[in-house]
Amino acid sequence: MYGDDATIRRILTELGDTWAVVGLSANERRAAYGVSRVLQRFGKRIVPVHPKAETVHGERGYTSLADIPFDVDVVDVFVNSELAGPVADEAVAKGARAVWFQLGVVDPAAYERTRTAGLEMVMDRCPAIEIPRLG
């Protein structure tokens, strides 16, 4: 398993409230749209990261993590597994404190690189499920 309850709880409650959501667009049918709304309800500031750089849920979007002109605490990844590893590497370069790969996003090599770099990481989980589960 890639992320035990203690790690999940630490990411959700201790590592900061600014979450860059990679893959978040204004498309209401995409999972990232609903999950980011849940994150906002639980006090997180979401930062959309998508090639379109759309404003979503009232937050300005950026085309990449590197374009965000402020620190982010957690990078929440909603891209295909094949694209997720480079996003994790960008999160390390950006100085994030944690990386969260969403349900179905799995890259064990990226997990190892990210953990070796000193970041917390969860993979193949969803914060919208974990927040209420962990209370």
mmCIF file of C-alpha atoms in Angstrom:
data_model
loop_
_atom_site.group_PDB
_atom_site.id
_atom_site.type_symbol
_atom_site.label_atom_id
_atom_site.label_comp_id
_atom_site.label_asym_id
_atom_site.label_seq_id
_atom_site.Cartn_x
_atom_site.Cartn_y
_atom_site.Cartn_z
ATOM 1 C CA MET A 1 0.000 0.000 0.000
ATOM 2 C CA TYR A 2 1.182 3.477 -0.846
ATOM 3 C CA GLY A 3 0.038 5.622 2.029
ATOM 4 C CA ASP A 4 -1.122 4.402 5.418
ATOM 5 C CA ASP A 5 -3.723 6.160 7.563
ATOM 6 C CA ALA A 6 -1.076 8.062 9.531
ATOM 7 C CA THR A 7 0.454 9.478 6.337
ATOM 8 C CA ILE A 8 -2.955 10.353 4.919
ATOM 9 C CA ARG A 9 -3.970 12.093 8.144
ATOM 10 C CA ARG A 10 -0.650 14.016 8.249
ATOM 11 C CA ILE A 11 -1.099 15.254 4.668
ATOM 12 C CA LEU A 12 -4.698 16.271 5.302
ATOM 13 C CA THR A 13 -4.204 17.980 8.664
ATOM 14 C CA GLU A 14 -0.574 18.982 9.215
ATOM 15 C CA LEU A 15 1.275 19.740 5.987
ATOM 16 C CA GLY A 16 -0.580 22.845 4.850
ATOM 17 C CA ASP A 17 -3.753 23.982 3.181
ATOM 18 C CA THR A 18 -2.629 25.064 -0.312
ATOM 19 C CA TRP A 19 -3.303 22.230 -2.757
ATOM 20 C CA ALA A 20 -2.269 22.430 -6.408
ATOM 21 C CA VAL A 21 -4.713 20.214 -8.303
ATOM 22 C CA VAL A 22 -3.016 19.023 -11.486
ATOM 23 C CA GLY A 23 -5.544 18.196 -14.179
ATOM 24 C CA LEU A 24 -8.266 20.461 -12.768
ATOM 25 C CA SER A 25 -10.320 22.242 -15.411
ATOM 26 C CA ALA A 26 -13.783 23.802 -15.506
ATOM 27 C CA ASN A 27 -15.214 20.519 -16.822
ATOM 28 C CA GLU A 28 -17.819 19.648 -14.189
ATOM 29 C CA ARG A 29 -17.940 16.002 -15.346
ATOM 30 C CA ARG A 30 -14.328 15.328 -14.356
ATOM 31 C CA ALA A 31 -13.488 13.888 -10.947
ATOM 32 C CA ALA A 32 -10.993 16.676 -10.230
ATOM 33 C CA TYR A 33 -13.811 19.220 -10.333
ATOM 34 C CA GLY A 34 -15.851 17.551 -7.586
ATOM 35 C CA VAL A 35 -12.896 16.540 -5.442
ATOM 36 C CA SER A 36 -11.481 20.070 -5.479
ATOM 37 C CA ARG A 37 -14.854 21.379 -4.307
ATOM 38 C CA VAL A 38 -14.726 18.919 -1.387
ATOM 39 C CA LEU A 39 -11.187 20.097 -0.564
ATOM 40 C CA GLN A 40 -12.448 23.684 -0.464
ATOM 41 C CA ARG A 41 -15.299 22.710 1.866
ATOM 42 C CA PHE A 42 -12.691 21.291 4.241
ATOM 43 C CA GLY A 43 -10.659 24.503 4.259
ATOM 44 C CA LYS A 44 -8.114 23.845 1.540
ATOM 45 C CA ARG A 45 -7.119 26.480 -1.002
ATOM 46 C CA ILE A 46 -7.125 24.800 -4.384
ATOM 47 C CA VAL A 47 -4.908 25.943 -7.248
ATOM 48 C CA PRO A 48 -5.970 24.626 -10.668
ATOM 49 C CA VAL A 49 -3.095 23.374 -12.843
ATOM 50 C CA HIS A 50 -4.111 22.578 -16.411
ATOM 51 C CA PRO A 51 -2.894 23.529 -19.914
ATOM 52 C CA LYS A 52 -5.979 25.779 -20.259
ATOM 53 C CA ALA A 53 -5.146 27.629 -16.990
ATOM 54 C CA GLU A 54 -8.855 28.118 -16.302
ATOM 55 C CA THR A 55 -10.297 29.731 -13.196
ATOM 56 C CA VAL A 56 -12.126 26.994 -11.276
ATOM 57 C CA HIS A 57 -14.159 27.368 -8.068
ATOM 58 C CA GLY A 58 -13.047 31.008 -7.912
ATOM 59 C CA GLU A 59 -9.327 30.179 -8.003
ATOM 60 C CA ARG A 60 -7.023 31.303 -10.811
ATOM 61 C CA GLY A 61 -5.480 28.503 -12.841
ATOM 62 C CA TYR A 62 -1.894 28.023 -14.007
ATOM 63 C CA THR A 63 -0.471 26.004 -16.885
ATOM 64 C CA SER A 64 2.164 24.262 -14.735
ATOM 65 C CA LEU A 65 3.360 23.928 -11.160
ATOM 66 C CA ALA A 66 6.393 26.049 -12.032
ATOM 67 C CA ASP A 67 4.102 28.934 -13.086
ATOM 68 C CA ILE A 68 2.462 29.199 -9.648
ATOM 69 C CA PRO A 69 4.036 32.304 -8.066
ATOM 70 C CA PHE A 70 3.632 31.101 -4.471
ATOM 71 C CA ASP A 71 4.356 27.987 -2.427
ATOM 72 C CA VAL A 72 2.094 24.962 -2.555
ATOM 73 C CA ASP A 73 1.882 22.407 0.215
ATOM 74 C CA VAL A 74 0.321 19.410 -1.532
ATOM 75 C CA VAL A 75 0.217 18.475 -5.213
ATOM 76 C CA ASP A 76 -2.923 16.457 -5.980
ATOM 77 C CA VAL A 77 -2.498 14.611 -9.290
ATOM 78 C CA PHE A 78 -5.424 13.829 -11.626
ATOM 79 C CA VAL A 79 -3.496 12.788 -14.742
ATOM 80 C CA ASN A 80 -2.932 9.372 -16.315
ATOM 81 C CA SER A 81 -0.371 7.184 -14.574
ATOM 82 C CA GLU A 82 1.973 7.531 -17.568
ATOM 83 C CA LEU A 83 2.107 11.313 -17.004
ATOM 84 C CA ALA A 84 2.109 11.301 -13.202
ATOM 85 C CA GLY A 85 5.806 10.610 -12.591
ATOM 86 C CA PRO A 86 6.998 13.858 -14.179
ATOM 87 C CA VAL A 87 4.352 15.746 -12.184
ATOM 88 C CA ALA A 88 5.712 14.230 -8.963
ATOM 89 C CA ASP A 89 9.214 15.325 -9.998
ATOM 90 C CA GLU A 90 7.880 18.856 -10.634
ATOM 91 C CA ALA A 91 6.303 18.819 -7.163
ATOM 92 C CA VAL A 92 9.691 18.010 -5.655
ATOM 93 C CA ALA A 93 11.297 20.833 -7.650
ATOM 94 C CA LYS A 94 8.512 23.230 -6.599
ATOM 95 C CA GLY A 95 9.211 22.511 -2.925
ATOM 96 C CA ALA A 96 5.865 20.904 -2.116
ATOM 97 C CA ARG A 97 5.580 18.988 1.141
ATOM 98 C CA ALA A 98 3.459 16.134 -0.211
ATOM 99 C CA VAL A 99 2.173 14.511 -3.391
ATOM 100 C CA TRP A 100 -1.201 12.797 -3.690
ATOM 101 C CA PHE A 101 -1.903 10.500 -6.657
ATOM 102 C CA GLN A 102 -5.654 10.052 -7.121
ATOM 103 C CA LEU A 103 -7.565 6.781 -7.445
ATOM 104 C CA GLY A 104 -6.220 4.860 -10.437
ATOM 105 C CA VAL A 105 -3.015 6.919 -10.655
ATOM 106 C CA VAL A 106 -0.152 4.543 -9.903
ATOM 107 C CA ASP A 107 3.583 4.901 -10.518
ATOM 108 C CA PRO A 108 5.705 2.988 -7.965
ATOM 109 C CA ALA A 109 8.977 4.471 -9.281
ATOM 110 C CA ALA A 110 7.621 8.007 -8.837
ATOM 111 C CA TYR A 111 6.475 7.081 -5.333
ATOM 112 C CA GLU A 112 9.996 5.932 -4.431
ATOM 113 C CA ARG A 113 11.643 9.038 -5.959
ATOM 114 C CA THR A 114 9.243 11.352 -4.168
ATOM 115 C CA ARG A 115 9.672 9.647 -0.786
ATOM 116 C CA THR A 116 13.465 9.592 -1.244
ATOM 117 C CA ALA A 117 13.311 13.358 -1.859
ATOM 118 C CA GLY A 118 11.692 13.718 1.581
ATOM 119 C CA LEU A 119 8.076 14.350 0.627
ATOM 120 C CA GLU A 120 5.076 12.533 2.019
ATOM 121 C CA MET A 121 3.119 10.662 -0.636
ATOM 122 C CA VAL A 122 -0.138 8.806 -1.104
ATOM 123 C CA MET A 123 -1.018 6.899 -4.245
ATOM 124 C CA ASP A 124 -4.268 5.446 -5.636
ATOM 125 C CA ARG A 125 -6.428 7.168 -2.982
ATOM 126 C CA CYS A 126 -8.892 10.075 -2.967
ATOM 127 C CA PRO A 127 -8.942 12.830 -0.329
ATOM 128 C CA ALA A 128 -12.710 13.263 -0.810
ATOM 129 C CA ILE A 129 -13.064 9.684 0.465
ATOM 130 C CA GLU A 130 -10.301 9.845 3.068
ATOM 131 C CA ILE A 131 -11.343 13.088 4.802
ATOM 132 C CA PRO A 132 -14.708 11.764 6.020
ATOM 133 C CA ARG A 133 -13.315 8.272 6.602
ATOM 134 C CA LEU A 134 -10.626 9.518 8.961
ATOM 135 C CA GLY A 135 -12.953 12.034 10.581
#
